[in-house]
Short mmCIF file of C-alpha atoms and ligand atoms in Angstrom, two decimals:
data_model
loop_
_atom_site.label_atom_id
_atom_site.label_comp_id
_atom_site.label_asym_id
_atom_site.label_seq_id
_atom_site.Cartn_x
_atom_site.Cartn_y
_atom_site.Cartn_z
CA MET A 1305 97.52 127.15 107.20
CA ASN A 1306 93.87 126.19 106.67
CA LYS A 1307 92.00 123.57 108.64
CA ILE A 1308 91.48 120.52 106.31
CA ASN A 1309 90.41 116.90 106.67
CA LEU A 1310 92.66 113.84 106.24
CA PRO A 1311 91.53 112.93 102.66
CA GLN A 1312 92.37 116.55 101.71
CA ALA A 1313 95.79 116.10 103.30
CA ALA A 1314 96.30 112.93 101.20
CA LYS A 1315 95.81 115.11 98.14
CA LEU A 1316 98.35 117.64 99.37
CA THR A 1317 100.91 114.86 100.01
CA SER A 1318 100.58 113.51 96.42
CA PRO A 1319 102.34 111.87 94.80
CA ASN A 1320 101.71 109.03 97.29
CA PRO A 1321 103.20 105.55 97.10
CA VAL A 1322 101.58 102.78 95.06
CA SER A 1323 101.99 99.06 95.60
CA LEU A 1324 100.23 95.94 94.40
CA VAL A 1325 99.47 93.49 97.25
CA CYS A 1326 99.72 89.97 95.80
CA THR A 1327 97.92 87.18 97.51
CA GLN A 1328 96.96 83.60 96.65
CA LYS A 1329 93.32 82.66 96.36
CA PRO A 1330 92.02 79.26 97.41
CA ASP A 1331 91.94 78.17 93.76
CA GLY A 1332 95.70 78.91 93.47
CA LEU A 1333 95.28 82.06 91.35
CA THR A 1334 96.92 85.26 92.33
CA ASN A 1335 94.88 88.30 93.44
CA LEU A 1336 96.20 91.85 93.12
CA ALA A 1337 95.00 94.91 95.01
CA THR A 1338 96.33 98.44 94.76
CA VAL A 1339 97.58 99.77 98.12
CA SER A 1340 98.98 103.19 98.79
CA TRP A 1341 99.24 102.87 102.56
CA TRP A 1342 102.38 100.85 102.96
CA THR A 1343 105.58 101.65 104.79
CA TYR A 1344 108.99 100.29 105.72
CA LEU A 1345 109.01 99.57 109.45
CA SER A 1346 112.40 98.09 110.38
CA PHE A 1347 115.68 97.15 108.69
CA ASN A 1348 116.86 94.93 111.54
CA PRO A 1349 114.94 92.67 111.29
CA ASN A 1350 113.42 93.64 107.90
CA MET A 1351 109.78 94.46 108.35
CA ILE A 1352 107.10 96.36 106.45
CA ALA A 1353 103.40 97.14 107.00
CA PHE A 1354 100.38 97.99 104.97
CA ALA A 1355 96.78 98.99 105.76
CA MET A 1356 93.81 97.40 103.94
CA ALA A 1357 90.13 98.10 104.37
CA LYS A 1358 88.35 95.56 106.54
CA THR A 1359 86.13 94.66 103.58
CA SER A 1360 88.99 93.86 101.21
CA TYR A 1361 89.32 90.35 99.84
CA SER A 1362 93.13 90.62 99.95
CA GLY A 1363 93.04 91.18 103.68
CA GLU A 1364 91.04 88.01 104.09
CA MET A 1365 93.60 86.10 101.98
CA VAL A 1366 96.51 87.47 104.00
CA GLN A 1367 94.79 86.56 107.26
CA ASN A 1368 94.14 83.00 106.00
CA SER A 1369 97.44 82.16 104.32
CA ARG A 1370 99.69 84.53 106.33
CA LYS A 1371 101.66 85.03 103.08
CA VAL A 1372 101.82 88.10 100.84
CA ILE A 1373 104.08 89.73 98.23
CA LEU A 1374 104.06 93.53 98.12
CA THR A 1375 105.27 94.86 94.72
CA ILE A 1376 105.94 98.34 93.38
CA PRO A 1377 104.37 98.27 89.88
CA GLY A 1378 106.30 99.49 86.82
CA ALA A 1379 105.04 102.27 84.56
CA GLU A 1380 103.41 99.81 82.13
CA LEU A 1381 100.92 98.83 84.83
CA SER A 1382 99.32 102.23 85.42
CA GLU A 1383 95.89 101.26 83.91
CA ALA A 1384 96.08 97.81 85.61
CA ALA A 1385 96.89 99.45 88.94
CA MET A 1386 93.73 101.62 88.69
CA GLY A 1387 91.77 98.52 87.69
CA CYS A 1388 93.12 96.41 90.56
CA GLY A 1389 92.17 99.28 92.89
CA SER A 1390 88.60 99.48 91.82
CA THR A 1391 87.57 95.84 91.53
CA THR A 1392 87.54 93.04 94.15
CA GLY A 1393 89.10 89.67 93.69
CA ARG A 1394 86.15 88.17 95.47
CA ASN A 1395 84.35 87.65 92.18
CA THR A 1396 86.89 88.75 89.51
CA ASP A 1397 90.08 87.32 88.15
CA LYS A 1398 91.90 90.69 87.91
CA VAL A 1399 94.98 89.21 86.36
CA ALA A 1400 92.93 88.02 83.35
CA LYS A 1401 90.70 91.03 83.26
CA PHE A 1402 93.51 93.56 83.18
CA ASP A 1403 95.85 91.35 81.15
CA ILE A 1404 98.70 91.34 83.71
CA GLU A 1405 101.68 89.19 82.99
CA LEU A 1406 102.82 87.32 86.09
CA ALA A 1407 106.11 85.64 86.94
CA GLU A 1408 107.03 82.96 89.49
CA VAL A 1409 108.82 84.41 92.56
CA GLU A 1410 111.52 82.30 94.15
CA GLY A 1411 110.63 81.38 97.70
CA SER A 1412 106.89 81.98 97.28
CA SER A 1413 103.91 80.14 95.88
CA ILE A 1414 102.36 83.56 95.06
CA LYS A 1415 103.13 85.04 91.65
CA ALA A 1416 103.92 88.73 90.98
CA PRO A 1417 103.64 91.04 87.98
CA VAL A 1418 106.61 90.82 85.60
CA HIS A 1419 106.69 94.65 85.43
CA SER A 1420 107.61 95.33 89.03
CA ARG A 1421 110.36 97.62 90.28
CA VAL A 1422 110.46 95.89 93.72
CA ALA A 1423 108.90 92.74 95.07
CA ILE A 1424 108.94 92.04 98.82
CA VAL A 1425 108.05 88.55 99.87
CA CYS A 1426 106.53 88.58 103.37
CA GLY A 1427 105.01 86.46 106.11
CA LEU A 1428 102.31 88.02 108.22
CA LYS A 1429 103.49 88.63 111.78
CA GLU A 1430 100.35 90.19 113.21
CA PHE A 1431 97.53 92.51 112.35
CA TYR A 1432 95.67 95.20 114.26
CA GLU A 1433 92.33 96.85 113.85
CA THR A 1434 92.88 100.48 112.92
CA GLY A 1435 89.46 102.19 112.35
CA ASP A 1436 87.97 100.98 109.08
CA HIS A 1437 91.25 99.21 108.11
CA TYR A 1438 93.48 96.46 109.44
CA LEU A 1439 97.19 97.20 109.70
CA TYR A 1440 99.19 94.18 108.53
CA ILE A 1441 102.68 93.91 110.03
CA CYS A 1442 104.92 91.64 108.03
CA ASP A 1443 108.30 89.96 108.35
CA VAL A 1444 110.27 90.33 105.14
CA GLU A 1445 111.59 87.04 103.74
CA GLN A 1446 113.05 88.03 100.35
CA VAL A 1447 113.49 91.24 98.35
CA TYR A 1448 113.84 91.52 94.60
CA GLY A 1449 114.41 94.65 92.45
CA ASN A 1450 114.63 95.81 88.87
CA GLU A 1451 115.99 99.32 88.29
CA ALA A 1452 114.78 99.25 84.67
CA GLU A 1453 111.18 99.49 85.81
CA GLU A 1454 109.92 103.01 86.60
CA ALA A 1455 107.92 103.16 89.83
CA LEU A 1456 104.26 104.29 89.77
CA PHE A 1457 102.81 106.85 92.26
CA ALA A 1458 99.27 108.01 93.07
CA TRP A 1459 98.46 111.57 92.11
CA ASN A 1460 95.72 113.88 93.17
CA GLY A 1461 94.96 111.70 96.17
CA TYR A 1462 94.39 108.32 94.64
CA SER A 1463 92.60 109.34 91.42
CA GLN A 1464 95.51 108.84 88.96
CA VAL A 1465 98.45 106.50 88.83
CA ARG A 1466 101.61 107.49 86.92
CA PRO A 1467 105.37 107.89 87.43
CA ALA A 1468 106.71 110.75 89.55
CA LYS A 1469 108.81 112.26 86.69
C1 FMN B 312 95.70 104.39 93.82
C2 FMN B 312 94.91 103.54 94.79
C3 FMN B 312 95.42 103.36 96.08
C4 FMN B 312 94.67 102.54 96.99
N1 FMN B 312 95.20 102.34 98.29
C5 FMN B 312 94.55 101.53 99.15
C6 FMN B 312 95.05 101.33 100.45
O1 FMN B 312 96.10 101.80 100.84
N2 FMN B 312 94.37 100.47 101.27
C7 FMN B 312 93.17 99.92 100.87
O2 FMN B 312 92.57 99.19 101.65
N3 FMN B 312 92.66 100.11 99.66
C8 FMN B 312 93.32 100.91 98.76
N4 FMN B 312 92.81 101.11 97.49
C9 FMN B 312 91.54 100.41 97.15
C10 FMN B 312 91.65 98.93 96.92
O3 FMN B 312 92.67 98.61 96.01
C11 FMN B 312 90.32 98.39 96.46
O4 FMN B 312 89.40 98.45 97.52
C12 FMN B 312 90.34 96.96 95.86
O5 FMN B 312 89.12 96.75 95.22
C13 FMN B 312 90.61 95.87 96.90
O6 FMN B 312 90.63 94.66 96.21
P1 FMN B 312 90.39 93.24 96.90
O7 FMN B 312 88.98 93.20 97.41
O8 FMN B 312 90.62 92.24 95.76
O9 FMN B 312 91.36 93.12 97.97
C14 FMN B 312 93.49 101.92 96.60
C15 FMN B 312 93.01 102.11 95.28
C16 FMN B 312 93.74 102.92 94.41
C17 FMN B 312 93.22 103.12 92.98
#
């Protein structure tokens, strides 16, 4: 094996997961940010976690509202997922900009993309500083799924988003 750095390792582990972290902005609109670094944590009780850069607007929204929906975007959202991963909701309405159709989610005031394979409605339990990111540890409140949607993954590190097949 050759000695490599961690970003190079992330390329070697491609395809990596892709999620859209959905949060509610103070004006009530939904913000979406692309997040690869998420994981299941526990099935009893149901818990997940994701890591977001300290500078991300979504992180701020989760810290303020303590509510978040993590979705796995369907194949139709590949361009939107790249867009949501390269603009900040601080000064952009990404839903309008990338023409993303949203739906109400039972049990949450946050909306989620219609084309989602999975939607996990969460409450923030706690968060920890982890280098240049915060790790958000969440209690799962509801889970929704749609097998008809094909999940997206990140390829070549995080430079492309497309299905695994
Ligand atoms: C494929 C892909 C995966 C990404 N994964 C992460 C991630 O795991 N954590 C993170 O903080 N940012 C990740 N990003 C970058 C954020 O989506 C980006 O910084 C975004 O602008 C944050 O938006 P916000 O400021 O509205 O929260 C990823 C971007 C792409 C394109």
